[in-house]
C-alpha cells in the first residue's frame, strides 16, 4: 500500500473512534465492516453489542480472527447485502463509512428508511475527490481493507436530502481533508419520527 492508502485507512480508523466517542453507544452496527478497521476503539466494558455487516465472507473471517478474542460474545458478524430488504436489530449507533459508494444513495436511503425506528444515530462517511476519480490510480492492495474496488462518487448534499426524505435530520458535520486531495466527509443524522407516530 502507498503512504496515502495507509493514511486513509488510519484516518478512517480514527473517525470510527470519534463516532463511538461522540455518541457513546451501548450498541453499534458497522455497515461494510470489512476486516474491522476501527473496531480496536470499541471498549468491551462499555458495550453490550457490536454488529458488523459485510457481503464479503473473507473479510468477515479476518474480522472474526482479529476481534473475537477482545470482544467475545458482544461481536456479531453478519454476511449480508445492505439494501432495503435488510432489517437491522435495534441499535444505538449505525456507522456507515465508505459504504454508500457501493450501495448507492437511493438504496442506502431506502435501507435507512425501513430501519429508521431501530436506529438511534446514523453516522455516515463518504469520500469526496477534489481532483480525480473516486479510486486512486494506485489501487488499494491491502487484504481485507475493503478499499480495492470502491464504486461511484457520492455527493454529500444529495445524501443529506435523501436521508431527510426518509425521516433523518442532520445533527453533525465534520470534514476530514486528506493529504492526497480527497476529503472524508462525515455527516451524522437522527431520526425525526418513528413509524406509527407523526413528525416530532
Ligand atoms: C470501502 S470498504 C469499507 C471501509 C471500512 N468501513 C473502513 O472504515 O475502513 C467497503 C466494504 O463494504 C462492503 N460492501 C460493499 N457493498 C456492500 C453491500 N451492498 N452490502 C454489504 N457490504 C458491502 C465491501 O465488501 C467492503 O468490505
mmCIF file of C-alpha atoms and ligand atoms in Angstrom:
data_model
loop_
_atom_site.group_PDB
_atom_site.id
_atom_site.type_symbol
_atom_site.label_atom_id
_atom_site.label_comp_id
_atom_site.label_asym_id
_atom_site.label_seq_id
_atom_site.Cartn_x
_atom_site.Cartn_y
_atom_site.Cartn_z
ATOM 1 C CA UNK A 1 0.000 0.000 0.000
ATOM 2 C CA UNK A 2 1.151 3.531 -0.688
ATOM 3 C CA UNK A 3 1.584 6.018 2.139
ATOM 4 C CA UNK A 4 -1.640 7.737 1.055
ATOM 5 C CA UNK A 5 -3.579 4.490 1.262
ATOM 6 C CA UNK A 6 -2.206 3.665 4.671
ATOM 7 C CA UNK A 7 -3.030 7.214 5.732
ATOM 8 C CA UNK A 8 -6.599 6.892 4.533
ATOM 9 C CA UNK A 9 -7.168 3.673 6.452
ATOM 10 C CA UNK A 10 -5.659 5.232 9.571
ATOM 11 C CA UNK A 11 -7.924 8.260 9.203
ATOM 12 C CA UNK A 12 -10.975 6.019 8.796
ATOM 13 C CA UNK A 13 -9.926 4.173 11.913
ATOM 14 C CA UNK A 14 -9.641 7.458 13.810
ATOM 15 C CA UNK A 15 -13.053 8.605 12.524
ATOM 16 C CA UNK A 16 -14.653 5.370 13.743
ATOM 17 C CA UNK A 17 -13.118 6.043 17.156
ATOM 18 C CA UNK A 18 -14.596 9.583 17.063
ATOM 19 C CA UNK A 19 -18.030 8.299 16.055
ATOM 20 C CA UNK A 20 -18.002 5.946 19.029
ATOM 21 C CA UNK A 21 -16.692 8.603 21.427
ATOM 22 C CA UNK A 22 -19.165 11.263 20.246
ATOM 23 C CA UNK A 23 -22.280 9.127 20.672
ATOM 24 C CA UNK A 24 -21.200 6.763 23.472
ATOM 25 C CA UNK A 25 -23.453 3.908 22.335
ATOM 26 C CA UNK A 26 -24.052 0.664 24.209
ATOM 27 C CA UNK A 27 -24.748 -0.988 20.885
ATOM 28 C CA UNK A 28 -23.417 -0.209 17.426
ATOM 29 C CA UNK A 29 -23.764 -1.617 13.929
ATOM 30 C CA UNK A 30 -20.931 -1.156 11.437
ATOM 31 C CA UNK A 31 -22.014 -1.387 7.796
ATOM 32 C CA UNK A 32 -19.308 -2.566 5.400
ATOM 33 C CA UNK A 33 -17.193 -3.621 8.365
ATOM 34 C CA UNK A 34 -14.624 -5.341 6.088
ATOM 35 C CA UNK A 35 -11.703 -6.561 8.226
ATOM 36 C CA UNK A 36 -12.799 -4.493 11.211
ATOM 37 C CA UNK A 37 -10.808 -1.294 10.715
ATOM 38 C CA UNK A 38 -11.577 0.809 13.810
ATOM 39 C CA UNK A 39 -13.033 -1.936 15.969
ATOM 40 C CA UNK A 40 -9.996 -1.690 18.222
ATOM 41 C CA UNK A 41 -11.667 1.509 19.501
ATOM 42 C CA UNK A 42 -14.585 -0.487 20.920
ATOM 43 C CA UNK A 43 -14.259 -0.704 24.692
ATOM 44 C CA UNK A 44 -15.793 -4.079 25.569
ATOM 45 C CA UNK A 45 -16.626 -2.867 29.080
ATOM 46 C CA UNK A 46 -18.946 -0.175 27.684
ATOM 47 C CA UNK A 47 -20.633 -2.281 25.020
ATOM 48 C CA UNK A 48 -23.484 -4.763 25.048
ATOM 49 C CA UNK A 49 -23.376 -5.499 21.337
ATOM 50 C CA UNK A 50 -21.327 -4.664 18.271
ATOM 51 C CA UNK A 51 -22.639 -5.881 14.921
ATOM 52 C CA UNK A 52 -20.582 -5.916 11.739
ATOM 53 C CA UNK A 53 -22.232 -6.429 8.360
ATOM 54 C CA UNK A 54 -20.485 -7.113 5.061
ATOM 55 C CA UNK A 55 -21.227 -9.137 1.954
ATOM 56 C CA UNK A 56 -17.637 -10.396 1.744
ATOM 57 C CA UNK A 57 -17.220 -13.588 3.795
ATOM 58 C CA UNK A 58 -13.432 -13.492 3.558
ATOM 59 C CA UNK A 59 -13.313 -10.030 5.095
ATOM 60 C CA UNK A 60 -15.624 -11.161 7.884
ATOM 61 C CA UNK A 61 -13.342 -14.100 8.625
ATOM 62 C CA UNK A 62 -10.445 -11.673 9.005
ATOM 63 C CA UNK A 63 -12.559 -9.513 11.296
ATOM 64 C CA UNK A 64 -13.514 -12.551 13.360
ATOM 65 C CA UNK A 65 -9.874 -13.580 13.706
ATOM 66 C CA UNK A 66 -8.877 -10.099 14.807
ATOM 67 C CA UNK A 67 -11.654 -9.177 17.212
ATOM 68 C CA UNK A 68 -13.405 -12.251 18.580
ATOM 69 C CA UNK A 69 -10.817 -12.501 21.341
ATOM 70 C CA UNK A 70 -11.200 -8.917 22.506
ATOM 71 C CA UNK A 71 -14.967 -8.560 22.009
ATOM 72 C CA UNK A 72 -16.207 -12.071 22.756
ATOM 73 C CA UNK A 73 -19.962 -12.674 22.541
ATOM 74 C CA UNK A 74 -20.668 -8.991 22.009
ATOM 75 C CA UNK A 75 -19.422 -9.289 18.437
ATOM 76 C CA UNK A 76 -21.955 -10.397 15.831
ATOM 77 C CA UNK A 77 -20.714 -10.655 12.267
ATOM 78 C CA UNK A 78 -23.360 -10.970 9.588
ATOM 79 C CA UNK A 79 -22.793 -11.785 5.931
ATOM 80 C CA UNK A 80 -25.472 -9.807 4.155
ATOM 81 C CA UNK A 81 -26.065 -7.336 1.370
ATOM 82 C CA UNK A 82 -27.040 -3.877 2.547
ATOM 83 C CA UNK A 83 -30.180 -2.881 0.725
ATOM 84 C CA UNK A 84 -33.808 -2.091 1.519
ATOM 85 C CA UNK A 85 -34.624 -5.758 2.243
ATOM 86 C CA UNK A 86 -32.183 -5.934 5.189
ATOM 87 C CA UNK A 87 -33.669 -5.459 8.669
ATOM 88 C CA UNK A 88 -31.365 -4.380 11.487
ATOM 89 C CA UNK A 89 -31.721 -5.218 15.140
ATOM 90 C CA UNK A 90 -32.291 -2.170 17.309
ATOM 91 C CA UNK A 91 -29.003 -0.303 17.672
ATOM 92 C CA UNK A 92 -27.856 2.949 19.289
ATOM 93 C CA UNK A 93 -25.443 3.867 16.505
ATOM 94 C CA UNK A 94 -25.047 2.848 12.877
ATOM 95 C CA UNK A 95 -21.624 3.567 11.398
ATOM 96 C CA UNK A 96 -21.552 3.644 7.610
ATOM 97 C CA UNK A 97 -18.057 4.608 6.460
ATOM 98 C CA UNK A 98 -17.376 4.330 2.717
ATOM 99 C CA UNK A 99 -20.337 2.069 2.069
ATOM 100 C CA UNK A 100 -22.810 4.418 0.389
ATOM 101 C CA UNK A 101 -20.402 4.490 -2.569
ATOM 102 C CA UNK A 102 -21.238 0.837 -3.170
ATOM 103 C CA UNK A 103 -24.890 0.748 -2.182
ATOM 104 C CA UNK A 104 -25.904 3.982 -3.894
ATOM 105 C CA UNK A 105 -27.598 6.984 -2.298
ATOM 106 C CA UNK A 106 -31.163 5.989 -3.143
ATOM 107 C CA UNK A 107 -30.833 2.373 -1.994
ATOM 108 C CA UNK A 108 -28.997 3.462 1.157
ATOM 109 C CA UNK A 109 -31.754 5.942 1.982
ATOM 110 C CA UNK A 110 -34.387 3.250 1.375
ATOM 111 C CA UNK A 111 -32.453 0.925 3.715
ATOM 112 C CA UNK A 112 -32.243 3.671 6.364
ATOM 113 C CA UNK A 113 -35.932 4.461 5.949
ATOM 114 C CA UNK A 114 -37.148 0.899 6.522
ATOM 115 C CA UNK A 115 -34.875 0.608 9.569
ATOM 116 C CA UNK A 116 -35.464 4.108 10.928
ATOM 117 C CA UNK A 117 -37.238 3.085 14.100
ATOM 118 C CA UNK A 118 -34.356 0.730 15.011
ATOM 119 C CA UNK A 119 -31.571 3.281 14.600
ATOM 120 C CA UNK A 120 -30.586 5.815 17.269
ATOM 121 C CA UNK A 121 -27.944 7.796 15.389
ATOM 122 C CA UNK A 122 -26.751 7.188 11.836
ATOM 123 C CA UNK A 123 -23.180 8.352 11.179
ATOM 124 C CA UNK A 124 -22.031 8.252 7.561
ATOM 125 C CA UNK A 125 -18.684 8.957 5.910
ATOM 126 C CA UNK A 126 -18.397 9.462 2.174
ATOM 127 C CA UNK A 127 -15.318 10.379 0.221
ATOM 128 C CA UNK A 128 -15.040 13.492 -1.884
ATOM 129 C CA UNK A 129 -12.368 13.652 -4.560
ATOM 130 C CA UNK A 130 -11.150 17.120 -5.191
ATOM 131 C CA UNK A 131 -9.450 16.367 -8.500
ATOM 132 C CA UNK A 132 -9.738 12.797 -9.736
ATOM 133 C CA UNK A 133 -11.921 9.713 -9.989
ATOM 134 C CA UNK A 134 -13.035 8.084 -6.798
ATOM 135 C CA UNK A 135 -10.460 5.284 -6.691
ATOM 136 C CA UNK A 136 -6.882 6.487 -6.578
ATOM 137 C CA UNK A 137 -4.786 5.463 -9.556
ATOM 138 C CA UNK A 138 -2.789 3.072 -7.416
ATOM 139 C CA UNK A 139 -5.328 0.519 -6.266
ATOM 140 C CA UNK A 140 -5.580 -0.486 -2.658
ATOM 141 C CA UNK A 141 -3.800 -3.788 -2.257
ATOM 142 C CA UNK A 142 -4.316 -4.367 1.434
ATOM 143 C CA UNK A 143 -6.081 -7.643 2.084
ATOM 144 C CA UNK A 144 -9.355 -7.116 3.911
ATOM 145 C CA UNK A 145 -9.266 -3.335 3.846
ATOM 146 C CA UNK A 146 -12.256 -3.435 1.528
ATOM 147 C CA UNK A 147 -10.930 -0.472 -0.349
ATOM 148 C CA UNK A 148 -9.936 -2.236 -3.565
ATOM 149 C CA UNK A 149 -12.936 -1.550 -5.759
ATOM 150 C CA UNK A 150 -14.818 1.439 -4.465
ATOM 151 C CA UNK A 151 -17.677 2.229 -6.762
ATOM 152 C CA UNK A 152 -19.025 5.673 -7.543
ATOM 153 C CA UNK A 153 -18.609 9.099 -6.013
ATOM 154 C CA UNK A 154 -21.305 10.299 -3.595
ATOM 155 C CA UNK A 155 -22.496 13.860 -3.223
ATOM 156 C CA UNK A 156 -22.918 14.577 0.493
ATOM 157 C CA UNK A 157 -25.639 17.156 -0.173
ATOM 158 C CA UNK A 158 -27.702 14.634 -2.077
ATOM 159 C CA UNK A 159 -27.207 12.115 0.724
ATOM 160 C CA UNK A 160 -28.472 14.640 3.284
ATOM 161 C CA UNK A 161 -31.558 15.293 1.114
ATOM 162 C CA UNK A 162 -32.264 11.600 0.549
ATOM 163 C CA UNK A 163 -31.984 10.803 4.260
ATOM 164 C CA UNK A 164 -34.082 13.824 5.158
ATOM 165 C CA UNK A 165 -36.815 12.469 2.891
ATOM 166 C CA UNK A 166 -36.950 9.225 4.902
ATOM 167 C CA UNK A 167 -37.020 10.965 8.279
ATOM 168 C CA UNK A 168 -33.418 11.630 9.293
ATOM 169 C CA UNK A 169 -32.260 15.105 10.306
ATOM 170 C CA UNK A 170 -28.613 16.083 10.054
ATOM 171 C CA UNK A 171 -27.176 16.665 13.538
ATOM 172 C CA UNK A 172 -23.471 16.968 12.814
ATOM 173 C CA UNK A 173 -20.958 17.587 10.057
ATOM 174 C CA UNK A 174 -17.176 17.218 10.040
ATOM 175 C CA UNK A 175 -14.876 17.234 7.032
ATOM 176 C CA UNK A 176 -11.541 15.437 7.231
ATOM 177 C CA UNK A 177 -9.211 16.565 4.432
ATOM 178 C CA UNK A 178 -6.562 14.046 3.423
ATOM 179 C CA UNK A 179 -3.140 14.960 2.035
ATOM 180 C CA UNK A 180 -3.990 13.454 -1.394
ATOM 181 C CA UNK A 181 -6.685 15.960 -2.365
ATOM 182 C CA UNK A 182 -9.517 13.824 -1.051
ATOM 183 C CA UNK A 183 -11.785 14.610 1.850
ATOM 184 C CA UNK A 184 -13.585 12.196 4.136
ATOM 185 C CA UNK A 185 -16.951 13.841 4.709
ATOM 186 C CA UNK A 186 -18.768 12.800 7.889
ATOM 187 C CA UNK A 187 -22.457 13.525 8.377
ATOM 188 C CA UNK A 188 -24.470 12.392 11.411
ATOM 189 C CA UNK A 189 -28.245 12.003 11.482
ATOM 190 C CA UNK A 190 -31.001 11.332 13.971
ATOM 191 C CA UNK A 191 -34.451 10.138 13.019
ATOM 192 C CA UNK A 192 -37.276 12.676 13.324
ATOM 193 C CA UNK A 193 -40.111 10.247 13.755
ATOM 194 C CA UNK A 194 -40.804 6.586 14.322
ATOM 195 C CA UNK A 195 -43.280 4.530 12.366
ATOM 196 C CA UNK A 196 -46.769 4.959 13.750
ATOM 197 C CA UNK A 197 -46.089 8.454 15.083
ATOM 198 C CA UNK A 198 -46.159 11.820 13.400
ATOM 199 C CA UNK A 199 -43.142 14.038 12.895
ATOM 200 C CA UNK A 200 -41.740 15.377 16.156
HETATM 201 C C1 LIG B 1 -14.500 0.697 1.500
HETATM 202 S S1 LIG B 1 -14.875 -0.691 2.451
HETATM 203 C C2 LIG B 1 -15.366 -0.056 3.999
HETATM 204 C C3 LIG B 1 -14.241 0.523 4.783
HETATM 205 C C4 LIG B 1 -14.448 0.421 6.261
HETATM 206 N N1 LIG B 1 -15.790 0.796 6.678
HETATM 207 C C5 LIG B 1 -13.433 1.275 6.988
HETATM 208 O O1 LIG B 1 -13.820 2.166 7.741
HETATM 209 O O2 LIG B 1 -12.235 1.047 6.798
HETATM 210 C C6 LIG B 1 -16.440 -1.187 1.817
HETATM 211 C C7 LIG B 1 -16.910 -2.539 2.338
HETATM 212 O O3 LIG B 1 -18.272 -2.658 2.005
HETATM 213 C C8 LIG B 1 -18.533 -3.977 1.560
HETATM 214 N N2 LIG B 1 -19.728 -3.867 0.711
HETATM 215 C C9 LIG B 1 -19.831 -3.289 -0.500
HETATM 216 N N3 LIG B 1 -21.109 -3.298 -0.922
HETATM 217 C C10 LIG B 1 -21.823 -3.897 0.053
HETATM 218 C C11 LIG B 1 -23.207 -4.198 0.210
HETATM 219 N N4 LIG B 1 -24.135 -3.861 -0.693
HETATM 220 N N5 LIG B 1 -23.590 -4.819 1.345
HETATM 221 C C12 LIG B 1 -22.692 -5.160 2.294
HETATM 222 N N6 LIG B 1 -21.368 -4.874 2.196
HETATM 223 C C13 LIG B 1 -20.946 -4.262 1.095
HETATM 224 C C14 LIG B 1 -17.268 -4.419 0.867
HETATM 225 O O4 LIG B 1 -17.172 -5.834 0.877
HETATM 226 C C15 LIG B 1 -16.205 -3.745 1.736
HETATM 227 O O5 LIG B 1 -15.784 -4.582 2.758
#
